[in-house]
Tab-separated table of C-alpha atoms and ligand atoms in Angstrom:
chain	number	residue	atom	x	y	z
A	1	MET	CA	12.817	-32.568	19.051
A	2	PRO	CA	12.296	-30.068	16.233
A	3	LEU	CA	9.109	-28.080	16.524
A	4	ASN	CA	6.491	-28.857	13.961
A	5	VAL	CA	5.412	-25.365	12.960
A	6	HIS	CA	3.201	-24.779	9.956
A	7	PRO	CA	5.082	-22.766	7.262
A	8	ASP	CA	2.292	-20.135	7.269
A	9	ILE	CA	3.054	-19.427	10.919
A	10	ALA	CA	6.832	-19.628	10.502
A	11	ALA	CA	6.538	-17.008	7.736
A	12	LEU	CA	4.989	-14.449	10.096
A	13	SER	CA	6.992	-11.763	11.873
A	14	PRO	CA	5.859	-10.313	15.188
A	15	TYR	CA	3.987	-7.005	15.020
A	16	VAL	CA	6.256	-4.094	15.918
A	17	PRO	CA	4.301	-1.619	18.043
A	18	GLY	CA	5.145	2.036	18.581
A	19	LYS	CA	7.990	2.357	21.074
A	20	PRO	CA	6.665	2.776	24.622
A	21	ILE	CA	7.550	6.043	26.399
A	22	GLU	CA	9.154	4.308	29.387
A	23	GLU	CA	11.351	2.156	27.153
A	24	LEU	CA	12.847	5.212	25.460
A	25	GLN	CA	13.300	6.943	28.820
A	26	ARG	CA	15.207	3.893	30.076
A	27	GLU	CA	17.330	3.535	26.951
A	28	MET	CA	18.311	7.174	26.525
A	29	GLY	CA	18.063	8.434	30.100
A	30	LEU	CA	15.601	11.087	28.963
A	31	ALA	CA	13.311	12.845	31.423
A	32	ARG	CA	10.727	13.900	28.878
A	33	VAL	CA	9.551	11.819	25.979
A	34	ILE	CA	6.815	12.712	23.515
A	35	LYS	CA	5.088	9.808	21.818
A	36	LEU	CA	3.507	10.575	18.464
A	37	ALA	CA	3.713	7.002	17.223
A	38	SER	CA	0.489	5.101	17.804
A	39	ASN	CA	-2.333	7.508	16.948
A	40	GLU	CA	-3.387	7.788	20.579
A	41	ASN	CA	-5.488	10.663	21.877
A	42	PRO	CA	-3.089	13.283	23.297
A	43	LEU	CA	-5.809	14.540	25.679
A	44	GLY	CA	-5.994	11.193	27.450
A	45	PRO	CA	-9.088	9.143	28.266
A	46	SER	CA	-12.582	10.570	28.525
A	47	PRO	CA	-13.018	11.867	32.115
A	48	LYS	CA	-16.366	10.068	32.253
A	49	ALA	CA	-14.598	6.827	31.402
A	50	LEU	CA	-12.059	7.416	34.174
A	51	ALA	CA	-14.869	7.779	36.718
A	52	ALA	CA	-16.513	4.584	35.471
A	53	ILE	CA	-13.194	2.721	35.720
A	54	GLY	CA	-12.931	3.659	39.394
A	55	GLU	CA	-16.432	2.442	40.094
A	56	GLY	CA	-15.801	-0.861	38.338
A	57	ALA	CA	-12.880	-1.897	40.529
A	58	ALA	CA	-15.020	-3.254	43.389
A	59	THR	CA	-16.567	-5.997	41.257
A	60	LEU	CA	-13.359	-7.240	39.629
A	61	HIS	CA	-13.735	-10.621	41.347
A	62	ARG	CA	-16.680	-11.311	39.011
A	63	TYR	CA	-16.389	-12.405	35.411
A	64	PRO	CA	-17.492	-9.791	32.891
A	65	ASP	CA	-20.912	-9.950	31.280
A	66	GLY	CA	-19.907	-12.143	28.346
A	67	GLY	CA	-22.827	-10.794	26.333
A	68	ALA	CA	-21.897	-7.181	27.219
A	69	PHE	CA	-25.594	-6.344	27.433
A	70	ARG	CA	-25.400	-2.662	28.371
A	71	LEU	CA	-22.621	-1.650	26.003
A	72	ARG	CA	-24.052	-3.526	23.039
A	73	GLU	CA	-27.451	-1.997	23.694
A	74	ALA	CA	-25.936	1.497	23.832
A	75	LEU	CA	-23.985	0.939	20.607
A	76	ALA	CA	-27.084	-0.465	18.915
A	77	GLY	CA	-29.013	2.652	19.980
A	78	ARG	CA	-26.276	4.890	18.651
A	79	TRP	CA	-26.208	3.215	15.252
A	80	LYS	CA	-29.949	2.485	14.947
A	81	VAL	CA	-29.623	-1.266	14.794
A	82	THR	CA	-30.578	-4.047	17.205
A	83	PRO	CA	-27.990	-5.429	19.664
A	84	ASP	CA	-27.647	-8.640	17.654
A	85	HIS	CA	-25.861	-6.530	15.021
A	86	VAL	CA	-23.066	-5.644	17.469
A	87	ILE	CA	-19.972	-7.658	18.422
A	88	LEU	CA	-17.260	-6.536	20.834
A	89	GLY	CA	-13.575	-7.263	20.686
A	90	ASN	CA	-10.489	-6.960	22.864
A	91	GLY	CA	-9.662	-4.038	20.629
A	92	SER	CA	-10.993	-4.122	17.089
A	93	ASP	CA	-7.771	-6.016	16.321
A	94	GLU	CA	-9.329	-9.061	17.911
A	95	ILE	CA	-12.345	-8.857	15.606
A	96	LEU	CA	-9.973	-8.926	12.617
A	97	GLY	CA	-8.639	-12.200	13.976
A	98	LEU	CA	-12.136	-13.556	14.569
A	99	LEU	CA	-13.091	-12.702	10.991
A	100	ALA	CA	-10.097	-14.559	9.599
A	101	ARG	CA	-10.602	-17.633	11.782
A	102	THR	CA	-14.358	-17.735	11.191
A	103	PHE	CA	-14.515	-17.185	7.451
A	104	LEU	CA	-11.217	-18.357	5.958
A	105	ALA	CA	-10.547	-21.986	5.185
A	106	PRO	CA	-6.918	-22.799	4.289
A	107	GLY	CA	-6.118	-21.270	0.899
A	108	ASP	CA	-9.072	-18.877	0.880
A	109	GLU	CA	-8.245	-15.352	-0.224
A	110	ALA	CA	-8.544	-11.964	1.414
A	111	VAL	CA	-8.148	-8.828	-0.698
A	112	MET	CA	-6.447	-5.805	0.855
A	113	ALA	CA	-4.326	-2.806	-0.080
A	114	ASP	CA	-0.567	-3.339	-0.254
A	115	HIS	CA	0.045	-0.404	2.035
A	116	THR	CA	-2.423	-0.607	4.886
A	117	PHE	CA	-2.892	-1.820	8.471
A	118	VAL	CA	-0.461	-4.745	8.804
A	119	ILE	CA	-2.733	-6.755	11.098
A	120	TYR	CA	-4.954	-7.785	8.149
A	121	LYS	CA	-2.187	-9.742	6.499
A	122	MET	CA	-1.010	-11.186	9.807
A	123	GLU	CA	-4.425	-12.522	10.740
A	124	VAL	CA	-5.143	-13.855	7.260
A	125	MET	CA	-1.835	-15.714	7.188
A	126	ALA	CA	-2.277	-17.028	10.726
A	127	ALA	CA	-5.624	-18.464	9.589
A	128	HIS	CA	-3.811	-20.125	6.639
A	129	GLY	CA	-5.524	-17.818	4.181
A	130	LYS	CA	-3.910	-16.037	1.266
A	131	ALA	CA	-3.459	-12.250	1.370
A	132	VAL	CA	-4.054	-10.752	-2.086
A	133	THR	CA	-2.578	-7.260	-2.059
A	134	VAL	CA	-3.578	-4.475	-4.424
A	135	PRO	CA	-1.312	-1.409	-4.849
A	136	LEU	CA	-2.582	1.968	-3.690
A	137	THR	CA	-2.956	4.655	-6.325
A	138	GLN	CA	-1.760	8.083	-5.183
A	139	TRP	CA	-1.711	6.755	-1.616
A	140	ARG	CA	-5.414	5.773	-1.788
A	141	HIS	CA	-7.182	2.408	-1.987
A	142	ASP	CA	-7.733	1.470	-5.628
A	143	LEU	CA	-11.239	0.082	-5.181
A	144	PRO	CA	-11.822	-0.852	-8.855
A	145	ALA	CA	-8.583	-2.871	-8.831
A	146	MET	CA	-9.598	-4.449	-5.533
A	147	ALA	CA	-12.929	-5.485	-7.076
A	148	ASP	CA	-10.982	-6.934	-10.033
A	149	ALA	CA	-8.930	-9.015	-7.571
A	150	ILE	CA	-11.995	-10.889	-6.264
A	151	THR	CA	-12.113	-14.573	-7.236
A	152	ALA	CA	-14.279	-17.554	-6.306
A	153	ARG	CA	-11.847	-18.140	-3.391
A	154	THR	CA	-12.198	-14.608	-1.964
A	155	ARG	CA	-13.941	-14.476	1.417
A	156	LEU	CA	-12.856	-11.122	2.884
A	157	LEU	CA	-12.073	-7.698	1.429
A	158	PHE	CA	-10.542	-5.080	3.731
A	159	VAL	CA	-11.118	-1.371	3.244
A	160	CYS	CA	-9.205	0.679	5.812
A	161	ASN	CA	-10.966	4.027	5.745
A	162	PRO	CA	-9.301	6.396	6.481
A	163	ASN	CA	-6.291	4.273	5.651
A	164	ASN	CA	-3.528	3.678	8.153
A	165	PRO	CA	-0.699	4.679	7.557
A	166	THR	CA	-1.564	7.086	4.725
A	167	GLY	CA	-4.529	8.954	6.301
A	168	THR	CA	-6.333	8.992	2.955
A	169	MET	CA	-9.993	8.090	2.490
A	170	VAL	CA	-12.279	6.661	-0.153
A	171	SER	CA	-15.593	8.424	-0.770
A	172	ALA	CA	-19.211	7.294	-0.589
A	173	ASP	CA	-19.403	7.243	-4.393
A	174	GLU	CA	-16.290	5.119	-4.731
A	175	VAL	CA	-17.529	2.697	-2.097
A	176	GLY	CA	-20.920	2.579	-3.834
A	177	ARG	CA	-19.267	1.498	-7.074
A	178	LEU	CA	-17.241	-1.129	-5.203
A	179	MET	CA	-20.306	-2.520	-3.448
A	180	ALA	CA	-22.128	-2.808	-6.779
A	181	ARG	CA	-19.416	-5.261	-7.856
A	182	VAL	CA	-18.884	-7.313	-4.689
A	183	PRO	CA	-20.537	-10.731	-4.835
A	184	GLU	CA	-22.394	-12.261	-1.884
A	185	HIS	CA	-19.629	-14.716	-1.004
A	186	VAL	CA	-17.305	-11.853	0.005
A	187	ILE	CA	-17.572	-10.036	3.348
A	188	VAL	CA	-16.434	-6.425	3.075
A	189	VAL	CA	-14.635	-5.196	6.201
A	190	PHE	CA	-14.745	-1.418	6.611
A	191	ASP	CA	-12.129	-0.668	9.258
A	192	GLU	CA	-13.062	2.807	10.458
A	193	ALA	CA	-10.809	3.205	13.492
A	194	TYR	CA	-10.478	6.953	12.762
A	195	PHE	CA	-14.125	7.555	11.840
A	196	GLU	CA	-14.713	10.172	14.546
A	197	TYR	CA	-11.882	12.331	13.215
A	198	VAL	CA	-13.074	12.431	9.607
A	199	ARG	CA	-14.031	15.887	8.359
A	200	SER	CA	-14.933	15.177	4.728
A	201	ALA	CA	-18.648	15.206	3.907
A	202	ALA	CA	-17.969	12.632	1.177
A	203	PHE	CA	-17.138	9.908	3.711
A	204	PRO	CA	-19.330	6.809	3.157
A	205	GLU	CA	-22.135	5.729	5.467
A	206	SER	CA	-20.931	2.168	5.537
A	207	MET	CA	-23.409	1.083	8.230
A	208	ALA	CA	-26.201	1.536	5.677
A	209	TYR	CA	-24.868	-1.514	3.810
A	210	VAL	CA	-25.248	-3.539	7.006
A	211	THR	CA	-28.841	-2.453	7.546
A	212	ARG	CA	-29.587	-3.295	3.914
A	213	GLY	CA	-28.437	-6.819	4.668
A	214	ARG	CA	-25.193	-6.758	2.687
A	215	ASN	CA	-22.325	-8.939	3.918
A	216	VAL	CA	-20.450	-6.064	5.496
A	217	ILE	CA	-18.858	-5.435	8.877
A	218	VAL	CA	-17.962	-1.958	10.102
A	219	LEU	CA	-15.191	-1.889	12.704
A	220	ARG	CA	-14.814	0.950	15.177
A	221	THR	CA	-12.703	1.315	18.279
A	222	PHE	CA	-12.471	3.018	21.652
A	223	SER	CA	-8.678	3.156	21.261
A	224	LYS	CA	-8.442	6.312	19.201
A	225	ILE	CA	-10.674	9.349	19.790
A	226	TYR	CA	-12.115	7.907	23.014
A	227	GLY	CA	-8.606	7.587	24.429
A	228	LEU	CA	-8.906	4.038	25.772
A	229	ALA	CA	-6.179	2.195	23.813
A	230	GLY	CA	-4.743	0.612	26.955
A	231	LEU	CA	-8.056	-1.002	27.919
A	232	ARG	CA	-8.454	-2.885	24.619
A	233	ILE	CA	-12.017	-2.478	23.437
A	234	GLY	CA	-13.471	-2.156	19.964
A	235	TYR	CA	-16.608	-3.252	18.165
A	236	GLY	CA	-18.103	-4.361	14.919
A	237	VAL	CA	-21.527	-3.617	13.472
A	238	THR	CA	-22.651	-6.305	11.057
A	239	THR	CA	-25.569	-8.560	10.182
A	240	PRO	CA	-27.035	-10.835	12.881
A	241	GLU	CA	-25.952	-13.796	10.744
A	242	ILE	CA	-22.304	-12.694	10.769
A	243	THR	CA	-22.348	-11.872	14.516
A	244	ASP	CA	-23.784	-15.328	15.126
A	245	TYR	CA	-20.863	-17.005	13.364
A	246	LEU	CA	-18.262	-14.726	14.960
A	247	ASN	CA	-19.742	-15.482	18.388
A	248	ARG	CA	-19.003	-19.174	17.880
A	249	VAL	CA	-15.288	-18.376	17.653
A	250	ARG	CA	-15.139	-15.425	20.097
A	251	PRO	CA	-13.647	-16.138	23.534
A	252	PRO	CA	-16.560	-15.636	25.951
A	253	PHE	CA	-14.989	-12.935	28.141
A	254	ASN	CA	-12.959	-11.114	25.495
A	255	ALA	CA	-14.239	-7.670	26.503
A	256	ASN	CA	-13.266	-7.197	30.157
A	257	SER	CA	-15.627	-5.654	32.692
A	258	ILE	CA	-13.695	-2.409	33.200
A	259	ALA	CA	-13.421	-1.913	29.448
A	260	GLN	CA	-17.162	-2.440	29.022
A	261	ARG	CA	-17.960	0.156	31.689
A	262	ALA	CA	-15.402	2.666	30.459
A	263	ALA	CA	-16.540	2.343	26.852
A	264	LEU	CA	-20.169	2.849	27.853
A	265	ALA	CA	-19.248	6.051	29.694
A	266	ALA	CA	-16.949	7.285	26.924
A	267	LEU	CA	-19.631	6.741	24.303
A	268	SER	CA	-21.815	9.372	25.957
A	269	ASP	CA	-18.968	11.845	26.513
A	270	ASP	CA	-19.727	14.114	23.561
A	271	GLU	CA	-17.702	16.933	25.084
A	272	HIS	CA	-14.471	14.913	25.170
A	273	VAL	CA	-15.012	13.776	21.589
A	274	ALA	CA	-15.677	17.329	20.409
A	275	ARG	CA	-12.607	18.679	22.199
A	276	SER	CA	-10.457	15.879	20.789
A	277	ARG	CA	-11.677	16.620	17.260
A	278	ALA	CA	-10.953	20.312	17.681
A	279	VAL	CA	-7.459	19.745	19.084
A	280	ASN	CA	-6.759	17.361	16.202
A	281	ALA	CA	-8.030	19.755	13.537
A	282	ALA	CA	-5.834	22.553	14.890
A	283	GLY	CA	-2.833	20.231	15.230
A	284	MET	CA	-3.335	18.944	11.696
A	285	GLU	CA	-2.996	22.525	10.436
A	286	GLN	CA	0.016	23.182	12.649
A	287	VAL	CA	1.948	20.052	11.675
A	288	GLY	CA	0.899	20.248	8.023
A	289	GLN	CA	2.093	23.837	7.752
A	290	GLY	CA	5.243	23.108	9.713
A	291	LEU	CA	6.151	20.244	7.396
A	292	ARG	CA	5.429	22.314	4.297
A	293	ALA	CA	7.611	25.114	5.693
A	294	LEU	CA	10.430	22.554	5.922
A	295	GLY	CA	9.901	21.750	2.255
A	296	PHE	CA	7.863	18.550	2.548
A	297	ALA	CA	4.541	17.632	0.955
A	298	PRO	CA	2.530	15.768	3.605
A	299	ILE	CA	-0.290	13.619	2.266
A	300	PRO	CA	-3.700	15.176	3.090
A	301	SER	CA	-5.138	13.200	6.025
A	302	GLU	CA	-8.645	12.600	7.353
A	303	ALA	CA	-7.359	10.935	10.508
A	304	ASN	CA	-5.203	11.992	13.492
A	305	PHE	CA	-1.829	11.366	11.888
A	306	ILE	CA	0.179	12.559	8.909
A	307	TYR	CA	2.166	10.450	6.487
A	308	VAL	CA	5.082	12.179	4.848
A	309	ASP	CA	8.017	11.519	2.547
A	310	ILE	CA	10.884	12.894	4.596
A	311	GLY	CA	13.249	13.048	1.604
A	312	ARG	CA	15.941	10.821	3.088
A	313	ASP	CA	16.222	7.514	4.916
A	314	GLY	CA	13.214	7.464	7.230
A	315	ARG	CA	14.823	5.104	9.720
A	316	GLN	CA	17.695	7.526	10.290
A	317	VAL	CA	15.279	10.409	10.853
A	318	PHE	CA	13.209	8.223	13.177
A	319	GLU	CA	16.307	7.317	15.209
A	320	ALA	CA	17.601	10.878	15.336
A	321	LEU	CA	14.206	12.008	16.614
A	322	LEU	CA	14.315	9.274	19.278
A	323	ARG	CA	17.572	10.730	20.563
A	324	GLN	CA	15.690	13.992	21.034
A	325	GLY	CA	12.897	12.271	22.910
A	326	ILE	CA	10.350	12.226	20.106
A	327	ILE	CA	8.818	8.918	19.065
A	328	VAL	CA	7.271	8.796	15.587
A	329	ARG	CA	6.832	5.810	13.305
A	330	HIS	CA	9.119	4.811	10.468
A	331	ILE	CA	6.941	2.881	8.033
A	332	GLU	CA	9.247	2.140	5.093
A	333	GLY	CA	11.841	3.846	2.920
A	334	ARG	CA	11.549	7.598	3.274
A	335	MET	CA	8.070	7.523	4.783
A	336	ILE	CA	7.341	8.423	8.375
A	337	ARG	CA	4.008	8.693	10.153
A	338	VAL	CA	3.495	11.223	12.904
A	339	THR	CA	0.473	11.332	15.194
A	340	ILE	CA	-1.063	14.733	15.888
A	341	GLY	CA	-0.432	15.676	19.515
A	342	GLN	CA	-1.195	18.701	21.643
A	343	ALA	CA	0.129	22.031	20.342
A	344	GLU	CA	3.391	21.988	22.326
A	345	GLU	CA	4.074	18.369	21.404
A	346	ASN	CA	3.576	19.183	17.726
A	347	GLN	CA	5.924	22.133	18.068
A	348	ALA	CA	8.527	19.990	19.822
A	349	PHE	CA	8.336	17.514	16.928
A	350	LEU	CA	8.741	20.229	14.286
A	351	THR	CA	11.639	21.823	16.165
A	352	ALA	CA	13.389	18.476	16.626
A	353	LEU	CA	12.833	17.577	12.974
A	354	ALA	CA	14.311	20.882	11.807
A	355	ARG	CA	17.336	20.226	14.019
A	356	VAL	CA	17.734	16.682	12.667
A	357	LEU	CA	17.609	17.930	9.063
A	358	GLN	CA	20.132	20.646	9.756
A	359	ALA	CA	22.524	18.165	11.311
A	360	GLY	CA	22.364	16.406	7.955
B	401	LIG	C1	-5.665	1.616	15.765
B	401	LIG	C2	-6.322	0.833	14.698
B	401	LIG	C3	-7.261	-0.148	14.995
B	401	LIG	C4	-7.756	-0.355	16.371
B	401	LIG	O1	-7.069	-1.167	17.127
B	401	LIG	P1	-7.626	-1.596	18.529
B	401	LIG	O2	-7.350	-3.049	18.531
B	401	LIG	O3	-9.100	-1.318	18.596
B	401	LIG	O4	-6.845	-0.816	19.510
B	401	LIG	C5	-7.852	-0.846	13.965
B	401	LIG	N1	-7.562	-0.568	12.698
B	401	LIG	C6	-6.703	0.389	12.378
B	401	LIG	C7	-6.472	0.699	10.956
B	401	LIG	C8	-6.046	1.109	13.364
B	401	LIG	O5	-5.170	2.050	13.016
C-alpha cells in the first residue's frame, strides 16, 4: 500500500550534520582527523560538568525531574527572571520545533532570513507552516525587510544573532527599530546560540524585551561555549504565557537528568567560559589573518566560526580538505564555514587549505 505522506513532509530533506570524526577515519583510513565543522568547543566540556556527569550516573534508573527545578532556578537567577520564564529543550533545536508546533496552524507564516540556520525552515514546514524567506544584505539580516514581510498570517519571526552560517550580527539599535514595528500577534525568536562568544558592545539585550512583556523568546544553548553538544541541552527565556503554551507540547522528560546536572555545573564554570572565549578570540585572529594571507576576504564574525568565499567550487575544496583529515562545512557555491579550533588545529587547516589551492 502506498504511504499517505503529507506533501509538506515529503518536501523536506533530512538535515545533513557535520561529518563525524570516526566516519572520516573509517572512510579514509586516517589516524588523525580535525573537525572544524559544527562550531563545537575545541577545549571540550567544562571540567565541572564532567564531574557532575560522573556523579549523576548512580541515579540513572530514575526519570529526570521533568520540571528541571534546579537548572531552571539557576538560569532564572542568572537572567534576573523567575523560573516560569525558562523552558528547557533537548538542545535548543527542540525548542524551535516546539515553537513551530505550538504556534503555527497549517498555512501560518514564519519570517526568516534566506541564509540562516536551516532548522527554522525544517520545523516550520514540518508543522505545515509557510517559511517566508528574506534575503540577507551584505551577509546580514535585513531587519527592515523582515518587518515588511510580516502579514496577518505571520506567527513567528526568527532572528539568528549572530547568524549561522555567516557569523554576522545585528545591533541593539537595529533590533530596537524592528521591535517597534512587530505587532503583538508575532513571536520574535532571538536564536543566540553564540551569545557567549560575542565581543561587540552593540549586541542587543534581547532578554529586556521578555521582561517588558513583549512576545519574544531568547534561545541559548549549552552546545557551544559550554562544550556539551553531545548531551543535548538548551533553553529559552520567554514570557510565562509562552512557556505555559510550550509546556503543553513539550515531552515531559525532554531534558535528561545527566544533561540537567552537567548544564547546572557548566553554568557556574566561569573559568572554562573565559578560557574558551580567549582561545576563540586568538583563533579568530589566526584564521582570519591566514585566510587573508591566502587572498580571501573572510566575513567578520562575532561567533566561533568564519564564513568565507573560497573563490572556487566549495564542495571540491571541502572534499580535498577531507582527504587531508580536515572536516569543514561546505554551505553552498563557493562558501565554506570553518569553526575556530585550537591553535594547532587552525594551523593544520590553513596549511591543508594552502596545499589544496596549490594543487589547483
Ligand atoms: C548550534 C546552534 C543551535 C543549538 O543547537 P542545540 O540544539 O542547542 O545543540 C541553535 N541555533 C543555531 C543557530 C546554532 O548554530
